[in-house]
Short mmCIF file of C-alpha atoms in Angstrom, two decimals:
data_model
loop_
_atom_site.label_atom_id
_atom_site.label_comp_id
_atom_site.label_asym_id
_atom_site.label_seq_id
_atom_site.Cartn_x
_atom_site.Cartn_y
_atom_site.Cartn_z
CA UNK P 1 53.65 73.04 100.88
CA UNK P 2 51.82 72.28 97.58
CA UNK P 3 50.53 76.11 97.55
CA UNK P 4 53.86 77.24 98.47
CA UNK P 5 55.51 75.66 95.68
CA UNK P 6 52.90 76.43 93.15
CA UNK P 7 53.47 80.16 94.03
CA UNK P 8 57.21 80.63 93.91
CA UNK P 9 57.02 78.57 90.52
CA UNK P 10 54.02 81.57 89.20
CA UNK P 11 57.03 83.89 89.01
CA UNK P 12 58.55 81.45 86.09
CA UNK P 13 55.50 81.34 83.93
CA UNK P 14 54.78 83.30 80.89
CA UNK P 15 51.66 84.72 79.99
CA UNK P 16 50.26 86.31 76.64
CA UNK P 17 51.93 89.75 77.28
CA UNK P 18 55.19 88.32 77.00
CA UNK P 19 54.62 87.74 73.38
CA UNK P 20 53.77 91.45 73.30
CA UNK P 21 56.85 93.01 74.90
CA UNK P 22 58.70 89.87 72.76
CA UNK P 23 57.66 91.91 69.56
CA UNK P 24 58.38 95.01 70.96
CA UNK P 25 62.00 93.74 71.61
CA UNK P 26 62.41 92.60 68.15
CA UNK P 27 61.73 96.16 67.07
CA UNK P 28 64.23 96.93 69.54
CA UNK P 29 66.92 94.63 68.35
CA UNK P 30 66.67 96.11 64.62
CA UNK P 31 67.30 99.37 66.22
CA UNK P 32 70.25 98.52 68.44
CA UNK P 33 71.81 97.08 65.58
CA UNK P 34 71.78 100.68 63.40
CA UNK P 35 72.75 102.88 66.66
CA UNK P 36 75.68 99.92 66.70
CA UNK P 37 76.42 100.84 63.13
CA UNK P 38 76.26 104.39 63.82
CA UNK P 39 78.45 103.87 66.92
CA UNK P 40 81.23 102.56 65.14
CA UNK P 41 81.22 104.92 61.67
CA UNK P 42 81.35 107.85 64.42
CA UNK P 43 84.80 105.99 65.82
CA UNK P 44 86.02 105.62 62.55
CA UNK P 45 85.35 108.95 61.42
CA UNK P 46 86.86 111.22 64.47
CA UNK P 47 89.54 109.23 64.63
CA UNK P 48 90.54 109.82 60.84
CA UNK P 49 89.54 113.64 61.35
CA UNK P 50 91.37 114.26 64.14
CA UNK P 51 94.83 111.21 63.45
CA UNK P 52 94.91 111.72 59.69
CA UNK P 53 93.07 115.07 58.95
CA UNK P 54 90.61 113.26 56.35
CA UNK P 55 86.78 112.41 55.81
CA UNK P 56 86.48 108.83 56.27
CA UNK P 57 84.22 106.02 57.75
CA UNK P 58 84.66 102.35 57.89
CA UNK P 59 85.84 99.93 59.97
CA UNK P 60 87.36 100.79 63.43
CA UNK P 61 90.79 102.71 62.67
CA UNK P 62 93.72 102.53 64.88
CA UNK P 63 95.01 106.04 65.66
CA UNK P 64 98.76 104.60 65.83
CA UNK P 65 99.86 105.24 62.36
CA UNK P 66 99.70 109.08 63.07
CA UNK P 67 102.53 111.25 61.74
CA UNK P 68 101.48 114.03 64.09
CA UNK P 69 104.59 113.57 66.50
CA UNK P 70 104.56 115.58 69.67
CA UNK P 71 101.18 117.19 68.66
CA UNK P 72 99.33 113.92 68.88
CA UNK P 73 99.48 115.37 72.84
CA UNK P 74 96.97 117.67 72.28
CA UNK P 75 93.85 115.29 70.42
CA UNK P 76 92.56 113.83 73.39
CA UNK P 77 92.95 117.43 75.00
CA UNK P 78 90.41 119.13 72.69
CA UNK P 79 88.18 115.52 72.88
CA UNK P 80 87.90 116.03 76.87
CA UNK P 81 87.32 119.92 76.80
CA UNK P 82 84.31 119.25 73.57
CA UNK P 83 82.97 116.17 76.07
CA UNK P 84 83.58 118.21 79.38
CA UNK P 85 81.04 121.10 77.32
CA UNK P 86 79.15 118.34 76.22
CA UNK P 87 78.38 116.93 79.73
CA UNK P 88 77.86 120.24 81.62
CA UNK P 89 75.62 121.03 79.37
CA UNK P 90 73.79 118.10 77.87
CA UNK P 91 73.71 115.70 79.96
CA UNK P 92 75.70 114.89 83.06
CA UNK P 93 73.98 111.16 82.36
CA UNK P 94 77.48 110.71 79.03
CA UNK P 95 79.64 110.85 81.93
CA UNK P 96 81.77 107.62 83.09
CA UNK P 97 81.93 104.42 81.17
CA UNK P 98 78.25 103.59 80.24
CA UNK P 99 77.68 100.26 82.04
CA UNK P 100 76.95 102.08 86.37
CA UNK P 101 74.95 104.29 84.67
CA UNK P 102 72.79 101.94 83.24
CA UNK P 103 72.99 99.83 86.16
CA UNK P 104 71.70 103.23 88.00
CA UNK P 105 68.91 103.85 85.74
CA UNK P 106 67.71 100.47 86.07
CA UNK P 107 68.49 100.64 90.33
CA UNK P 108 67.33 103.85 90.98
CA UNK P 109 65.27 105.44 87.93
CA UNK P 110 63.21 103.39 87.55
CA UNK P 111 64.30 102.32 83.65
CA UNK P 112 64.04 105.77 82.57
CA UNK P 113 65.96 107.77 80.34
CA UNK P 114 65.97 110.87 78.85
CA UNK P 115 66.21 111.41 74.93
CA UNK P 116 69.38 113.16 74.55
CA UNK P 117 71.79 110.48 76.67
CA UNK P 118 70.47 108.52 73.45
CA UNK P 119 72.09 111.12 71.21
CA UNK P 120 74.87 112.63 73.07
CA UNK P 121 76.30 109.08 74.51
CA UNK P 122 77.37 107.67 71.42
CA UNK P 123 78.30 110.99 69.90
CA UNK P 124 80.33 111.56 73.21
CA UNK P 125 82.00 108.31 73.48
CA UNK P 126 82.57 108.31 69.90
CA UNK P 127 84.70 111.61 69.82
CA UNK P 128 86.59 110.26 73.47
CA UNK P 129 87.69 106.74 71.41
CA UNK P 130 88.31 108.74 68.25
CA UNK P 131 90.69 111.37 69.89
CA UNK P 132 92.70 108.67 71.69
CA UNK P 133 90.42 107.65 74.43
CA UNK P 134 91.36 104.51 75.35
CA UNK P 135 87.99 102.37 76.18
CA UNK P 136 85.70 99.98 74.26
CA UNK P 137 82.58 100.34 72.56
CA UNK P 138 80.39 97.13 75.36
CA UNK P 139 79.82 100.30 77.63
CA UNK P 140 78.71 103.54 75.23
CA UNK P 141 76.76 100.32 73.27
CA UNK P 142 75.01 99.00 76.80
CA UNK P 143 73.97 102.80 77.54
CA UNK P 144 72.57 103.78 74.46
CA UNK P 145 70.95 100.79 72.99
CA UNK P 146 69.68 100.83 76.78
CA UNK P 147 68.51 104.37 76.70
CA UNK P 148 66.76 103.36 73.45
CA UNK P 149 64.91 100.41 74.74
CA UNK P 150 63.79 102.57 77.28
CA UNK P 151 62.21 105.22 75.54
CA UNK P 152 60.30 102.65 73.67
CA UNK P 153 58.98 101.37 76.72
CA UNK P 154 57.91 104.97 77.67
CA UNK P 155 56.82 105.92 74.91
CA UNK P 156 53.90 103.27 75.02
CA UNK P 157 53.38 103.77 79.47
CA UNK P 158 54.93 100.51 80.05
CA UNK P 159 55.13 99.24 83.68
CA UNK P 160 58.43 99.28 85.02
CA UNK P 161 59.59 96.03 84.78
CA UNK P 162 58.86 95.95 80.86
CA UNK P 163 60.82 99.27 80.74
CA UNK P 164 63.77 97.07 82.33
CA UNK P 165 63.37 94.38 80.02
CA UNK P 166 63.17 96.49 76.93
CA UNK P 167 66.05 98.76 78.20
CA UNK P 168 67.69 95.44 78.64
CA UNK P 169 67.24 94.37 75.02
CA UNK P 170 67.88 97.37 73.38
CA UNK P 171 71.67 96.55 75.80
CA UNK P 172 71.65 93.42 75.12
CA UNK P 173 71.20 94.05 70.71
CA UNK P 174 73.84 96.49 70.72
CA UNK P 175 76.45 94.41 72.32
CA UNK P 176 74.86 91.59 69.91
CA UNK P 177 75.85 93.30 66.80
CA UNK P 178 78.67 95.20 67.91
CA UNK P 179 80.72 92.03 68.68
CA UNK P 180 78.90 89.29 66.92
CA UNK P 181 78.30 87.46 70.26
CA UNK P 182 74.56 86.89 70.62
CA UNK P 183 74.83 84.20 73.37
CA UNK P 184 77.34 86.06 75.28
CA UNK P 185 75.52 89.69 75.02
CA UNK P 186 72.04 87.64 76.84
CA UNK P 187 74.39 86.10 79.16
CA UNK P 188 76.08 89.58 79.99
CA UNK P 189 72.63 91.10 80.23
CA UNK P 190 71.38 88.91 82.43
CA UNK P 191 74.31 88.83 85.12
CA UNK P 192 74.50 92.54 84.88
CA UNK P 193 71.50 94.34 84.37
CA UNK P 194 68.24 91.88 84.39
CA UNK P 195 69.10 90.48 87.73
CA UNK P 196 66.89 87.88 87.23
CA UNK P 197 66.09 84.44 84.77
CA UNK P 198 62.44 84.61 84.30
CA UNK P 199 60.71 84.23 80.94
CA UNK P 200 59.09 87.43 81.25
CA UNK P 201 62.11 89.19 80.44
CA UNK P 202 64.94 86.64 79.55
CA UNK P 203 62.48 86.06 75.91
CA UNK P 204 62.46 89.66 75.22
CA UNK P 205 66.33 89.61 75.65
CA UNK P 206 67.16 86.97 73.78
CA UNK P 207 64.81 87.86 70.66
CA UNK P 208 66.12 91.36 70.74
CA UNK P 209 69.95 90.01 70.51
CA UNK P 210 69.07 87.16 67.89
CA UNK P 211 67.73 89.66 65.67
CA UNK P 212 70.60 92.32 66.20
CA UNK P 213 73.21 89.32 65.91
CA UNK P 214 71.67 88.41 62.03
CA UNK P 215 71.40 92.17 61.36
CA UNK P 216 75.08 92.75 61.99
CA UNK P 217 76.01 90.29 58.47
CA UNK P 218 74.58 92.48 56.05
CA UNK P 219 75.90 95.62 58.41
CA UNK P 220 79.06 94.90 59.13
CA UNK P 221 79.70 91.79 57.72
CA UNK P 222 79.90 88.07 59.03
CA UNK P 223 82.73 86.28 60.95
CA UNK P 224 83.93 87.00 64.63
CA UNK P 225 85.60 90.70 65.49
CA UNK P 226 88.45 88.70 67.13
CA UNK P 227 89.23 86.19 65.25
CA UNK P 228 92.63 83.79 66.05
CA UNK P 229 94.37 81.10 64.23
CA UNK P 230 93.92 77.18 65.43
CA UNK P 231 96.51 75.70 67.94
CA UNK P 232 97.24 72.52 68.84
CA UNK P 233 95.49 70.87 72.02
CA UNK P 234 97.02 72.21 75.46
CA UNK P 235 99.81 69.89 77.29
CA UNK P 236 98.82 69.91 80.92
CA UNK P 237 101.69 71.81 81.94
CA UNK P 238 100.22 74.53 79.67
CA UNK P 239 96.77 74.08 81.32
CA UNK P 240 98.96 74.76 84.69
CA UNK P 241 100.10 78.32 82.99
CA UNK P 242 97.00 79.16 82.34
CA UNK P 243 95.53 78.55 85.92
CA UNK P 244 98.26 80.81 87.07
CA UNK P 245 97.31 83.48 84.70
CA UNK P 246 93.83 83.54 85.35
CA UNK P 247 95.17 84.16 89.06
CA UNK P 248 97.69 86.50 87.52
CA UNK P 249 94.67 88.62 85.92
CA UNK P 250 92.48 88.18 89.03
CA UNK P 251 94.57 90.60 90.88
CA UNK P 252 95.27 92.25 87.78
CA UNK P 253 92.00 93.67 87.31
CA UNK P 254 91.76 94.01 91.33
CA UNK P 255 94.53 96.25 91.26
CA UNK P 256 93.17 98.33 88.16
CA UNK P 257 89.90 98.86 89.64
CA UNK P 258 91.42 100.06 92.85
CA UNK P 259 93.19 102.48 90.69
CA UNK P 260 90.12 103.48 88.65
CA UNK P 261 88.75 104.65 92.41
CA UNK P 262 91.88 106.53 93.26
CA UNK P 263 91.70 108.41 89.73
CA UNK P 264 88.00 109.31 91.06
CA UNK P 265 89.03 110.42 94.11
CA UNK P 266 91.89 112.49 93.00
CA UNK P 267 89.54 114.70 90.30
CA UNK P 268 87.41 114.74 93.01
CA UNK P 269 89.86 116.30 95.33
CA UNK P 270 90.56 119.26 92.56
CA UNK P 271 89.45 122.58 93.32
CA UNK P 272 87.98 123.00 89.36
CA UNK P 273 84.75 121.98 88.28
CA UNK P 274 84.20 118.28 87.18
CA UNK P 275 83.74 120.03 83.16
CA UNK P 276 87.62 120.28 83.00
CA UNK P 277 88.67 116.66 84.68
CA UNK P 278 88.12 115.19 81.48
CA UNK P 279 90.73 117.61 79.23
CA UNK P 280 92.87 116.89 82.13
CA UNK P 281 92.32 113.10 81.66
CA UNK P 282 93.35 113.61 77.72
CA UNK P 283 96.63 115.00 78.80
CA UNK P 284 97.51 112.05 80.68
CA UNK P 285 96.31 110.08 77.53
CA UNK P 286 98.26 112.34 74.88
CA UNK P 287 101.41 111.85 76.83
CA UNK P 288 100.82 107.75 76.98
CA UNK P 289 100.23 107.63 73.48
CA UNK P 290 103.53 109.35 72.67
CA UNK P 291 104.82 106.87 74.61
CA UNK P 292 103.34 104.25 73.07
CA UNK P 293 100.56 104.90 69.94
CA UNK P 294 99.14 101.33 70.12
CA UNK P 295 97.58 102.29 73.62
CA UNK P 296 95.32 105.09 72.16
CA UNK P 297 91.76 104.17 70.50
CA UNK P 298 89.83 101.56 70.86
CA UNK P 299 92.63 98.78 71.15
CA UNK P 300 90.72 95.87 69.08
CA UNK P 301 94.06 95.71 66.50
CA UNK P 302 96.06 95.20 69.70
CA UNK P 303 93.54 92.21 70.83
CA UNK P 304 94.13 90.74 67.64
CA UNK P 305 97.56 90.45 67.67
CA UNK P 306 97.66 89.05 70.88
CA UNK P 307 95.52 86.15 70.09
CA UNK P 308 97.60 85.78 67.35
CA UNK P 309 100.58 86.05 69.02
CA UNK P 310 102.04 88.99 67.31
CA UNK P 311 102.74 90.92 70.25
CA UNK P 312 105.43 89.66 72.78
CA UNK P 313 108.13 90.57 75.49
CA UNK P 314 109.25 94.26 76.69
CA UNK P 315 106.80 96.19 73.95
CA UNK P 316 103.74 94.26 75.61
CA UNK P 317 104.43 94.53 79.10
CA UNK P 318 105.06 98.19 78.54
CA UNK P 319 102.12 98.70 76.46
CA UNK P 320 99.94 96.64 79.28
CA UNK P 321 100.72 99.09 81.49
CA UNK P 322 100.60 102.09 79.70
CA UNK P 323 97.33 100.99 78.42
CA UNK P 324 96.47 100.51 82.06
CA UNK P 325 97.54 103.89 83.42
CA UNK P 326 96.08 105.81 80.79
CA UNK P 327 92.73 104.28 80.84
CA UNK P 328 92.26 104.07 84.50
CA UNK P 329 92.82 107.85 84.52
CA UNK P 330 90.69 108.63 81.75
CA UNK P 331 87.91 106.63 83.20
CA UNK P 332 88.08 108.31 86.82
#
C-alpha cells in the first residue's frame, strides 16, 4: 500500500527541470503580453479603417458610431471574403473561434504548431472583430499566445508534455494581459487545456500569467477592463433572482451552442467551398448590425454598460438576441 501511495504521489513532485521550463515560461509570458498588445492595436485599427475611414490605434473602438448607413452591410462582407482567402490559403488552422483548435493541437498534435497560425490568427481575427465580427479576443488570444508557446518549445526539441505546458503559458499570458485577470487566465488554463494540476506544468502557467498580468500596466494600463460601480449588499429575495438567472443563462448558452452546431451544419450542407461560408457569415452580420450597431465588434462597451446598468428593457432583449443570432452564425 505504502509503494502504491508513494507512486501515485511521484506524479505531484517537482524536480530541477521544472525550474527550467519555469524560465522558459517567463520568457513566454513577456511575449504573450506584446502579441496581446498587438492583438488589440490590430482591432482598433481595422475597425477605424474600415467604420470611420481613418488611421488609428488605441483602445478597443466600438464600430456603432458609424455614419455609413445601409453600406455598413457590406464591411463584414469584404472581412469574410479577405479571411475566407486568408484560410484557403494560409492556414485552414485561423478557422473557427481559437479555443477547439487549441484544444486539438494539444489532443491530437501533439502541442505543435506551425509558424504562420502565429501570424495569420491574430491578423485574421483582428480584421473579423474590426469589420463587425462579433466575438471576443479569450479565443484568437488562447490560439496565438498558444501557438507561440509552442514554437518555443520546438524550437529547443522539448518533450511533449513541456510543449503542452509552454503552449499552455504562452494561453494562459495572453488571456493574462488581455483582461487583467491573472488568477482567472491559470484557472481557465487549467480546466481547459492542461487537463491536469501537477507542479510540472501548473508553475510554468502560473509564472507565465504573473509576468504577462504586471506587463499589461505599463502596456495597457492598470485597473480592470470591466470595471462596475459598488452596490449595496443583496436582499435575499435578490439572491433568489439571481439563482433563477443563472438557470435562465444555463439554458441560455445550451440553446446557443445548439445553434452554433446547426450554423455548422447548414454551411456544411452548401454546395460552395468552405472559402466563401465566411463572406456569407458577414452578410448575416452586416444585416444585424443595421439592425442594431451595438451588436457588431467586439461588444466590451456593451459589457460595461450592463454592469453598470446602462442598458435596460426592449433595446437589450433585442440586442441579446441579435447579438446571439449574428454571432452563432458567424462562428459556424
Amino acid at each position: 500500500m505504502s509503494a502504491v501511495a508513494d507512486a501515485n504521489r511521484g506524479d505531484f513532485t517537482a524536480n530541477p527541470r521544472v525550474l527550467v521550463v519555469t524560465l522558459m515560461a517567463v520568457f513566454i509570458g513577456v511575449a504573450s503580453a506584446f502579441v496581446a498588445l498587438a492583438l488589440t492595436k490590430l482591432i482598433s485599427f481595422f475597425t477605424n479603417l474600415f467604420y470611420y475611414q481613418r488611421i488609428a490605434v488605441g483602445e478597443f473602438t466600438s464600430p456603432a458610431g458609424h455614419h455609413l448607413g445601409v453600406w455598413s452591410v457590406f464591411i463584414p462582407i469584404v472581412g469574410g471574403l479577405i479571411i475566407g482567402l486568408m484560410a484557403r490559403y494560409g492556414s485552414e488552422k485561423i478557422r473557427g473561434h481559437g479555443i477547439p483548435e487549441a484544444l486539438e493541437a494539444i489532443l491530437i498534435g501533439r502541442s505543435r504548431m506551425e509558424a504562420r497560425v502565429a501570424v495569420l490568427k491574430p491578423l485574421s481575427s483582428a480584421l473579423s472583430i474590426g469589420t463587425g465580427g462579433p466575438f471576443g479576443a479569450e479565443g484568437p488570444i488562447i490560439m496565438t499566445g498558444g501557438a507561440f508557446g509552442s514554437l518555443f518549445a520546438q524550437g529547443f526539441h522539448m518533450s511533449a508534455a513541456e510543449r503542452k505546458t509552454l503552449l499552455v503559458a504562452g494561453a494562459a499570458g495572453g488571456m493574462s494581459a488581455i483582461f487583467a485577470t491573472p488568477v482567472a487566465a491559470v484557472l481557465l488554463a487549467v480546466e481547459l487545456l492542461l487537463f491536469e494540476w501537477k507542479p510540472r506544468s501548473f508553475i510554468p502557467v502560473a509564472a507565465a500569467a504573473a509576468v504577462a498580468g504586471a506587463l499589461r500596466v505599463p502596456l495597457m494600463g492598470a485597473g480592470p477592463v470591466f470595471a462596475t460601480s459598488g452596490h449595496l449588499p443583496l436582499a435575499p429575495l435578490a439572491l433568489f433572482s439571481a439563482l433563477a438567472l443563472g438557470l435562465i443563462a444555463g439554458f441560455g448558452s445550451g440553446l446557443l451552442t445548439r445553434l452554433v452546431y446547426a450554423s455548422e451544419d447548414f454551411f456544411g450542407k452548401l454546395p460552395i467551398h468552405w472559402m466563401w461560408w465566411p463572406a456569407i457569415g458577414g452578410m448575416v452580420v452586416g444585416l444585424g448590425g443595421l439592425l442594431y450597431p451595438r451588436a457588431l465588434g467586439i461588444g466590451y462597451d456593451v459589457i460595461r454598460d450592463l454592469l453598470n446598468a446602462r442598458l435596460i428593457g426592449t433595446f437589450l432583449l433585442g440586442l441579446l438576441i441579435t447579438k446571439a443570432v449574428i454571432w452563432a452564425i458567424a462562428l459556424g
